Amino acid sequence: MTFQMIDLPGGIGTQVIGLNLDNDITQTEQKQLYDAWINSGIMVFKQTGKSTEHQLKLSRIFGELDTHPVKNLVTEGRYPEIMVLESNAQSKLSIYYRQQQPEQLFVGFIPWHSDLIFTTSPNHGAMLRAIEIPKKGGETAWIDTIAAYEALAPEMQERIENLEVEYRFCTSLLDARFGRDPQLQMQLKGERNFPQFPPVVHPLVWHHPVSGRKILNLSPLHLVRVVGMSQHESDALLLELTNHVTNRQFCYIHSWEPNDMVLWDNWRTLHSALGYPLGDSRLVHRTTISGDVQMGRVLEAALPV
Ligand SMILES: [Fe+2]
């Protein structure tokens, strides 16, 4: 093996050192990288790639690449598999502040979520490559929901074993029912015409399709309720679980340097973009690794509440 893998500080995720993407990556090395991804959920590649082509080559080791279904997010012209996340599209970005610091406006903030949890086919993974870094902030954070599940008390694991939860696509962070920072205020809502997504129901405990390990399948941003439970009981349980999963002990926070690449397994992690000051510049390229697995089902209108 021409590269090394070490645990990230805190024990959540793996860092890959010494991988040279100008060389051929052998089948054996590709399998080692894929297995490490399945085993750890989050992989950090520093000083590994410096081009779009490097990012595409590395991403393809982990599966087929997809274009993001939210088509109005910007894609890079030559490569439809690259989604461009940039601050220059400032008019498209929502602007936020926190109640106690109204003068500190920031953009690029997304609270804890997993991608496409509001559909029945969430993507397996995604990779970000930082190109331009804001002077301040701009970190991305991940949570390992397998570690979060395994840390639950056995009584709680038993209680939630067969529960189902409903997700609805939430276009404004201020509409989120769970995981919302109570201090968060929106100064301006970004211009985005999101498509409609029907509500879906997912198992609260899901088995990872590759490893078979149990996942606490709780993504706060689009979370609505536990199916078949009173609202009072459902809210209390989901609040308790949200507080548990977002506990910092299952979390890795990445402070970006140019050309860092971070890959995550979207089936077993949550992520959050911590935001950066309005007016600062940020440019990130993202690839999306397809999911070929069905999760849950579209909610039937007649399903009892
Ligand atoms: Fe996301």
mmCIF file of C-alpha atoms and ligand atoms in Angstrom:
data_model
loop_
_atom_site.group_PDB
_atom_site.id
_atom_site.type_symbol
_atom_site.label_atom_id
_atom_site.label_comp_id
_atom_site.label_asym_id
_atom_site.label_seq_id
_atom_site.Cartn_x
_atom_site.Cartn_y
_atom_site.Cartn_z
ATOM 1 C CA MET A 1 0.000 0.000 0.000
ATOM 2 C CA THR A 2 1.476 3.333 -1.039
ATOM 3 C CA PHE A 3 -0.539 5.343 1.464
ATOM 4 C CA GLN A 4 -1.349 5.262 5.165
ATOM 5 C CA MET A 5 -4.614 5.604 7.027
ATOM 6 C CA ILE A 6 -4.902 6.961 10.557
ATOM 7 C CA ASP A 7 -7.850 7.732 12.817
ATOM 8 C CA LEU A 8 -8.864 11.382 12.929
ATOM 9 C CA PRO A 9 -8.572 13.150 16.288
ATOM 10 C CA GLY A 10 -11.550 12.144 18.420
ATOM 11 C CA GLY A 11 -11.818 8.764 16.703
ATOM 12 C CA ILE A 12 -14.559 9.714 14.220
ATOM 13 C CA GLY A 13 -13.326 9.225 10.634
ATOM 14 C CA THR A 14 -10.042 8.384 8.931
ATOM 15 C CA GLN A 15 -7.296 10.457 7.347
ATOM 16 C CA VAL A 16 -5.507 9.144 4.267
ATOM 17 C CA ILE A 17 -1.869 10.191 3.924
ATOM 18 C CA GLY A 18 0.420 9.825 0.917
ATOM 19 C CA LEU A 19 -2.072 8.854 -1.788
ATOM 20 C CA ASN A 20 -0.788 10.096 -5.148
ATOM 21 C CA LEU A 21 -3.576 10.548 -7.667
ATOM 22 C CA ASP A 22 -1.131 11.059 -10.529
ATOM 23 C CA ASN A 23 -0.319 7.346 -10.226
ATOM 24 C CA ASP A 24 -2.586 4.437 -11.003
ATOM 25 C CA ILE A 25 -4.544 3.311 -7.973
ATOM 26 C CA THR A 26 -4.482 -0.503 -8.041
ATOM 27 C CA GLN A 27 -7.600 -2.635 -7.560
ATOM 28 C CA THR A 28 -6.247 -3.697 -4.171
ATOM 29 C CA GLU A 29 -5.720 -0.099 -3.103
ATOM 30 C CA GLN A 30 -9.173 0.859 -4.352
ATOM 31 C CA LYS A 31 -10.691 -1.906 -2.242
ATOM 32 C CA GLN A 32 -8.680 -0.787 0.803
ATOM 33 C CA LEU A 33 -9.961 2.750 0.366
ATOM 34 C CA TYR A 34 -13.562 1.605 -0.172
ATOM 35 C CA ASP A 35 -13.445 -0.693 2.880
ATOM 36 C CA ALA A 36 -11.994 2.122 5.010
ATOM 37 C CA TRP A 37 -14.827 4.377 3.877
ATOM 38 C CA ILE A 38 -17.442 1.785 4.849
ATOM 39 C CA ASN A 39 -15.681 1.161 8.173
ATOM 40 C CA SER A 40 -15.209 4.774 9.222
ATOM 41 C CA GLY A 41 -17.863 6.815 7.359
ATOM 42 C CA ILE A 42 -15.699 9.936 6.936
ATOM 43 C CA MET A 43 -12.388 10.183 5.076
ATOM 44 C CA VAL A 44 -10.090 13.185 4.920
ATOM 45 C CA PHE A 45 -7.562 13.528 2.087
ATOM 46 C CA LYS A 46 -5.030 16.286 2.604
ATOM 47 C CA GLN A 47 -2.530 17.334 -0.074
ATOM 48 C CA THR A 48 -3.888 14.575 -2.282
ATOM 49 C CA GLY A 49 -5.601 16.299 -5.178
ATOM 50 C CA LYS A 50 -5.266 19.674 -6.811
ATOM 51 C CA SER A 51 -7.626 19.506 -9.761
ATOM 52 C CA THR A 52 -11.162 18.675 -10.777
ATOM 53 C CA GLU A 53 -9.825 15.588 -12.558
ATOM 54 C CA HIS A 54 -8.146 14.381 -9.357
ATOM 55 C CA GLN A 55 -11.383 14.796 -7.454
ATOM 56 C CA LEU A 56 -13.339 12.881 -10.102
ATOM 57 C CA LYS A 57 -10.741 10.084 -10.200
ATOM 58 C CA LEU A 58 -10.780 9.719 -6.417
ATOM 59 C CA SER A 59 -14.583 9.953 -6.164
ATOM 60 C CA ARG A 60 -15.139 7.205 -8.753
ATOM 61 C CA ILE A 61 -13.326 4.690 -6.516
ATOM 62 C CA PHE A 62 -16.338 4.819 -4.224
ATOM 63 C CA GLY A 63 -19.126 4.386 -6.752
ATOM 64 C CA GLU A 64 -20.930 5.820 -9.728
ATOM 65 C CA LEU A 65 -21.171 9.583 -9.719
ATOM 66 C CA ASP A 66 -24.474 11.327 -9.920
ATOM 67 C CA THR A 67 -25.705 14.762 -10.743
ATOM 68 C CA HIS A 68 -27.558 16.385 -7.855
ATOM 69 C CA PRO A 69 -31.346 16.174 -8.302
ATOM 70 C CA VAL A 70 -31.744 19.760 -7.133
ATOM 71 C CA LYS A 71 -30.836 20.965 -10.621
ATOM 72 C CA ASN A 72 -30.874 24.651 -9.928
ATOM 73 C CA LEU A 73 -27.740 24.278 -7.822
ATOM 74 C CA VAL A 74 -24.850 25.325 -10.023
ATOM 75 C CA THR A 75 -22.857 22.661 -11.869
ATOM 76 C CA GLU A 76 -19.437 23.034 -13.460
ATOM 77 C CA GLY A 77 -19.908 23.317 -17.238
ATOM 78 C CA ARG A 78 -17.392 20.722 -18.434
ATOM 79 C CA TYR A 79 -18.242 18.157 -15.771
ATOM 80 C CA PRO A 80 -21.910 17.686 -14.883
ATOM 81 C CA GLU A 81 -20.833 15.490 -11.940
ATOM 82 C CA ILE A 82 -19.247 18.528 -10.268
ATOM 83 C CA MET A 83 -21.535 20.762 -8.258
ATOM 84 C CA VAL A 84 -20.084 24.197 -7.581
ATOM 85 C CA LEU A 85 -20.786 25.767 -4.205
ATOM 86 C CA GLU A 86 -19.668 29.354 -4.343
ATOM 87 C CA SER A 87 -20.060 32.598 -2.506
ATOM 88 C CA ASN A 88 -20.099 34.627 -5.732
ATOM 89 C CA ALA A 89 -23.702 33.600 -6.137
ATOM 90 C CA GLN A 90 -24.361 35.772 -3.071
ATOM 91 C CA SER A 91 -27.840 36.738 -4.180
ATOM 92 C CA LYS A 92 -28.813 33.060 -4.080
ATOM 93 C CA LEU A 93 -27.575 32.561 -0.530
ATOM 94 C CA SER A 94 -29.723 33.078 2.512
ATOM 95 C CA ILE A 95 -28.243 35.541 5.012
ATOM 96 C CA TYR A 96 -28.413 34.749 8.722
ATOM 97 C CA TYR A 97 -27.489 36.225 12.082
ATOM 98 C CA ARG A 98 -27.830 35.141 15.657
ATOM 99 C CA GLN A 99 -30.101 37.120 17.939
ATOM 100 C CA GLN A 100 -27.304 37.994 20.363
ATOM 101 C CA GLN A 101 -24.997 39.176 17.506
ATOM 102 C CA PRO A 102 -27.265 40.948 14.979
ATOM 103 C CA GLU A 103 -24.337 42.757 13.326
ATOM 104 C CA GLN A 104 -22.532 39.514 12.427
ATOM 105 C CA LEU A 105 -24.196 38.414 9.200
ATOM 106 C CA PHE A 106 -23.233 35.077 7.741
ATOM 107 C CA VAL A 107 -24.022 32.834 4.753
ATOM 108 C CA GLY A 108 -23.420 29.217 3.782
ATOM 109 C CA PHE A 109 -24.969 27.852 6.956
ATOM 110 C CA ILE A 110 -26.761 24.475 6.819
ATOM 111 C CA PRO A 111 -27.705 22.701 10.057
ATOM 112 C CA TRP A 112 -27.384 18.950 10.694
ATOM 113 C CA HIS A 113 -28.830 16.789 7.944
ATOM 114 C CA SER A 114 -28.122 13.909 5.626
ATOM 115 C CA ASP A 115 -28.594 14.547 1.928
ATOM 116 C CA LEU A 116 -31.841 13.537 0.258
ATOM 117 C CA ILE A 117 -33.277 12.019 3.430
ATOM 118 C CA PHE A 118 -36.551 13.528 2.199
ATOM 119 C CA THR A 119 -36.538 11.007 -0.696
ATOM 120 C CA THR A 120 -36.585 7.210 -0.816
ATOM 121 C CA SER A 121 -33.163 6.961 -2.477
ATOM 122 C CA PRO A 122 -30.591 9.039 -0.592
ATOM 123 C CA ASN A 123 -27.178 9.161 -2.281
ATOM 124 C CA HIS A 124 -24.565 6.851 -0.812
ATOM 125 C CA GLY A 125 -21.974 9.532 -0.411
ATOM 126 C CA ALA A 126 -20.401 12.791 -1.432
ATOM 127 C CA MET A 127 -17.012 14.466 -1.537
ATOM 128 C CA LEU A 128 -16.095 18.123 -1.127
ATOM 129 C CA ARG A 129 -12.887 19.739 -2.389
ATOM 130 C CA ALA A 130 -12.115 23.194 -1.077
ATOM 131 C CA ILE A 131 -10.686 25.569 -3.663
ATOM 132 C CA GLU A 132 -11.115 28.964 -2.039
ATOM 133 C CA ILE A 133 -11.357 29.280 1.731
ATOM 134 C CA PRO A 134 -13.038 32.123 3.603
ATOM 135 C CA LYS A 135 -10.726 34.110 5.883
ATOM 136 C CA LYS A 136 -12.849 33.117 8.844
ATOM 137 C CA GLY A 137 -15.214 30.203 9.462
ATOM 138 C CA GLY A 138 -16.447 27.953 6.674
ATOM 139 C CA GLU A 139 -15.881 24.703 8.587
ATOM 140 C CA THR A 140 -17.867 21.579 7.786
ATOM 141 C CA ALA A 141 -18.804 19.084 10.468
ATOM 142 C CA TRP A 142 -19.903 15.452 10.348
ATOM 143 C CA ILE A 143 -21.603 13.103 12.810
ATOM 144 C CA ASP A 144 -21.292 9.330 12.775
ATOM 145 C CA THR A 145 -24.791 7.977 13.346
ATOM 146 C CA ILE A 146 -23.549 4.401 13.818
ATOM 147 C CA ALA A 147 -21.464 5.559 16.788
ATOM 148 C CA ALA A 148 -24.507 7.500 18.005
ATOM 149 C CA TYR A 149 -26.710 4.401 17.745
ATOM 150 C CA GLU A 150 -24.198 2.192 19.541
ATOM 151 C CA ALA A 151 -23.941 4.714 22.409
ATOM 152 C CA LEU A 152 -27.699 4.632 23.097
ATOM 153 C CA ALA A 153 -28.828 2.845 26.250
ATOM 154 C CA PRO A 154 -30.079 -0.692 25.483
ATOM 155 C CA GLU A 155 -33.583 0.308 26.651
ATOM 156 C CA MET A 156 -33.661 3.142 24.108
ATOM 157 C CA GLN A 157 -32.316 0.887 21.347
ATOM 158 C CA GLU A 158 -35.148 -1.521 22.096
ATOM 159 C CA ARG A 159 -37.765 1.265 22.245
ATOM 160 C CA ILE A 160 -36.910 2.686 18.811
ATOM 161 C CA GLU A 161 -36.139 -0.604 17.041
ATOM 162 C CA ASN A 162 -39.270 -0.730 14.882
ATOM 163 C CA LEU A 163 -40.297 2.928 14.778
ATOM 164 C CA GLU A 164 -40.714 4.906 11.594
ATOM 165 C CA VAL A 165 -40.208 8.630 11.158
ATOM 166 C CA GLU A 166 -41.581 11.066 8.622
ATOM 167 C CA TYR A 167 -39.417 13.500 6.669
ATOM 168 C CA ARG A 168 -40.631 16.480 4.681
ATOM 169 C CA PHE A 169 -38.451 18.676 2.503
ATOM 170 C CA CYS A 170 -37.961 21.924 4.349
ATOM 171 C CA THR A 171 -37.112 24.955 2.177
ATOM 172 C CA SER A 172 -36.414 27.342 5.046
ATOM 173 C CA LEU A 173 -34.189 26.553 8.005
ATOM 174 C CA LEU A 174 -36.605 28.506 10.147
ATOM 175 C CA ASP A 175 -39.282 25.896 9.403
ATOM 176 C CA ALA A 176 -37.207 23.034 10.846
ATOM 177 C CA ARG A 177 -38.903 21.376 13.815
ATOM 178 C CA PHE A 178 -35.737 19.800 15.241
ATOM 179 C CA GLY A 179 -32.082 20.695 15.626
ATOM 180 C CA ARG A 180 -32.759 24.402 15.147
ATOM 181 C CA ASP A 181 -30.544 26.969 16.842
ATOM 182 C CA PRO A 182 -33.115 29.067 18.767
ATOM 183 C CA GLN A 183 -30.926 32.147 18.261
ATOM 184 C CA LEU A 184 -30.907 31.793 14.467
ATOM 185 C CA GLN A 185 -32.600 34.556 12.472
ATOM 186 C CA MET A 186 -32.815 35.052 8.719
ATOM 187 C CA GLN A 187 -32.127 38.485 7.299
ATOM 188 C CA LEU A 188 -32.738 37.494 3.672
ATOM 189 C CA LYS A 189 -34.071 34.325 2.121
ATOM 190 C CA GLY A 190 -31.981 33.148 -0.844
ATOM 191 C CA GLU A 191 -33.479 32.845 -4.285
ATOM 192 C CA ARG A 192 -33.952 29.183 -4.861
ATOM 193 C CA ASN A 193 -36.811 27.466 -6.617
ATOM 194 C CA PHE A 194 -36.743 24.034 -5.094
ATOM 195 C CA PRO A 195 -38.781 21.248 -6.653
ATOM 196 C CA GLN A 196 -41.580 19.596 -4.698
ATOM 197 C CA PHE A 197 -40.889 16.377 -2.800
ATOM 198 C CA PRO A 198 -43.693 14.236 -1.355
ATOM 199 C CA PRO A 199 -43.342 13.314 2.343
ATOM 200 C CA VAL A 200 -41.566 10.028 3.047
ATOM 201 C CA VAL A 201 -41.367 7.572 5.936
ATOM 202 C CA HIS A 202 -38.086 5.934 6.942
ATOM 203 C CA PRO A 203 -37.102 3.396 9.577
ATOM 204 C CA LEU A 204 -35.607 5.178 12.587
ATOM 205 C CA VAL A 205 -33.117 2.333 12.934
ATOM 206 C CA TRP A 206 -31.725 1.360 9.560
ATOM 207 C CA HIS A 207 -29.250 -1.357 8.641
ATOM 208 C CA HIS A 208 -26.360 -0.108 6.563
ATOM 209 C CA PRO A 209 -26.771 -1.780 3.161
ATOM 210 C CA VAL A 210 -23.060 -2.675 2.887
ATOM 211 C CA SER A 211 -21.868 -3.298 6.452
ATOM 212 C CA GLY A 212 -25.195 -4.358 7.973
ATOM 213 C CA ARG A 213 -24.465 -2.208 11.047
ATOM 214 C CA LYS A 214 -27.324 -0.370 12.736
ATOM 215 C CA ILE A 215 -27.689 3.359 12.092
ATOM 216 C CA LEU A 216 -29.643 5.910 14.110
ATOM 217 C CA ASN A 217 -31.417 7.178 10.999
ATOM 218 C CA LEU A 218 -32.268 10.602 12.379
ATOM 219 C CA SER A 219 -31.628 13.706 10.269
ATOM 220 C CA PRO A 220 -32.920 16.723 12.199
ATOM 221 C CA LEU A 221 -33.419 19.318 9.431
ATOM 222 C CA HIS A 222 -36.297 17.594 7.607
ATOM 223 C CA LEU A 223 -37.595 15.509 10.504
ATOM 224 C CA VAL A 224 -41.319 15.800 11.331
ATOM 225 C CA ARG A 225 -42.648 13.051 13.612
ATOM 226 C CA VAL A 226 -42.721 9.431 14.657
ATOM 227 C CA VAL A 227 -45.467 7.632 12.751
ATOM 228 C CA GLY A 228 -48.356 6.420 14.910
ATOM 229 C CA MET A 229 -47.329 8.320 18.056
ATOM 230 C CA SER A 230 -49.030 11.292 19.694
ATOM 231 C CA GLN A 231 -47.367 14.605 18.849
ATOM 232 C CA HIS A 232 -46.423 15.164 22.475
ATOM 233 C CA GLU A 233 -44.723 11.786 22.815
ATOM 234 C CA SER A 234 -43.164 12.003 19.350
ATOM 235 C CA ASP A 235 -41.716 15.486 19.948
ATOM 236 C CA ALA A 236 -40.257 14.436 23.306
ATOM 237 C CA LEU A 237 -38.608 11.335 21.835
ATOM 238 C CA LEU A 238 -37.244 13.093 18.741
ATOM 239 C CA LEU A 239 -35.912 15.969 20.830
ATOM 240 C CA GLU A 240 -34.123 13.517 23.113
ATOM 241 C CA LEU A 241 -32.658 11.634 20.133
ATOM 242 C CA THR A 242 -31.675 14.861 18.345
ATOM 243 C CA ASN A 243 -29.844 16.049 21.441
ATOM 244 C CA HIS A 244 -28.122 12.667 21.659
ATOM 245 C CA VAL A 245 -27.032 12.416 18.016
ATOM 246 C CA THR A 246 -25.754 16.009 17.868
ATOM 247 C CA ASN A 247 -23.687 15.484 20.993
ATOM 248 C CA ARG A 248 -20.139 16.489 20.070
ATOM 249 C CA GLN A 249 -18.716 13.089 20.994
ATOM 250 C CA PHE A 250 -19.814 11.624 17.624
ATOM 251 C CA CYS A 251 -18.639 14.639 15.644
ATOM 252 C CA TYR A 252 -15.656 15.582 13.484
ATOM 253 C CA ILE A 253 -15.211 19.266 12.513
ATOM 254 C CA HIS A 254 -13.022 20.011 9.497
ATOM 255 C CA SER A 255 -11.224 23.338 9.177
ATOM 256 C CA TRP A 256 -10.437 23.579 5.479
ATOM 257 C CA GLU A 257 -7.171 24.222 3.721
ATOM 258 C CA PRO A 258 -7.084 24.598 -0.077
ATOM 259 C CA ASN A 259 -7.401 21.277 -1.934
ATOM 260 C CA ASP A 260 -8.453 19.307 1.108
ATOM 261 C CA MET A 261 -10.975 16.672 0.084
ATOM 262 C CA VAL A 262 -13.435 15.091 2.492
ATOM 263 C CA LEU A 263 -15.585 12.082 1.597
ATOM 264 C CA TRP A 264 -18.541 10.941 3.630
ATOM 265 C CA ASP A 265 -20.928 8.000 3.696
ATOM 266 C CA ASN A 266 -24.267 9.782 3.544
ATOM 267 C CA TRP A 267 -26.128 6.663 4.702
ATOM 268 C CA ARG A 268 -24.447 6.755 8.108
ATOM 269 C CA THR A 269 -23.473 10.366 8.728
ATOM 270 C CA LEU A 270 -25.006 13.787 9.213
ATOM 271 C CA HIS A 271 -23.237 16.936 8.125
ATOM 272 C CA SER A 272 -23.498 20.630 8.791
ATOM 273 C CA ALA A 273 -21.937 23.664 7.095
ATOM 274 C CA LEU A 274 -21.075 26.091 9.869
ATOM 275 C CA GLY A 275 -21.225 29.205 7.676
ATOM 276 C CA TYR A 276 -18.878 32.142 7.077
ATOM 277 C CA PRO A 277 -19.147 35.944 7.166
ATOM 278 C CA LEU A 278 -21.207 37.684 4.498
ATOM 279 C CA GLY A 279 -18.860 39.182 1.916
ATOM 280 C CA ASP A 280 -16.149 36.581 2.386
ATOM 281 C CA SER A 281 -15.294 34.242 -0.509
ATOM 282 C CA ARG A 282 -15.646 30.507 -0.654
ATOM 283 C CA LEU A 283 -15.462 28.043 -3.544
ATOM 284 C CA VAL A 284 -16.017 24.325 -3.100
ATOM 285 C CA HIS A 285 -16.497 21.546 -5.658
ATOM 286 C CA ARG A 286 -18.701 18.630 -4.736
ATOM 287 C CA THR A 287 -19.184 15.183 -6.234
ATOM 288 C CA THR A 288 -22.103 12.914 -5.339
ATOM 289 C CA ILE A 289 -21.843 9.121 -5.133
ATOM 290 C CA SER A 290 -25.056 7.437 -6.229
ATOM 291 C CA GLY A 291 -27.261 5.345 -4.014
ATOM 292 C CA ASP A 292 -28.726 2.170 -5.464
ATOM 293 C CA VAL A 293 -30.737 1.357 -2.354
ATOM 294 C CA GLN A 294 -34.331 2.037 -1.445
ATOM 295 C CA MET A 295 -34.890 3.581 1.990
ATOM 296 C CA GLY A 296 -38.422 3.666 3.426
ATOM 297 C CA ARG A 297 -41.395 4.646 1.295
ATOM 298 C CA VAL A 298 -43.381 7.607 0.077
ATOM 299 C CA LEU A 299 -46.013 8.435 2.650
ATOM 300 C CA GLU A 300 -49.516 7.279 1.780
ATOM 301 C CA ALA A 301 -52.060 10.012 2.355
ATOM 302 C CA ALA A 302 -54.255 7.627 4.363
ATOM 303 C CA LEU A 303 -51.509 6.571 6.779
ATOM 304 C CA PRO A 304 -52.746 7.076 10.347
ATOM 305 C CA VAL A 305 -51.020 9.808 12.316
HETATM 306 FE FE FE B 1 -25.803 18.415 2.483
#
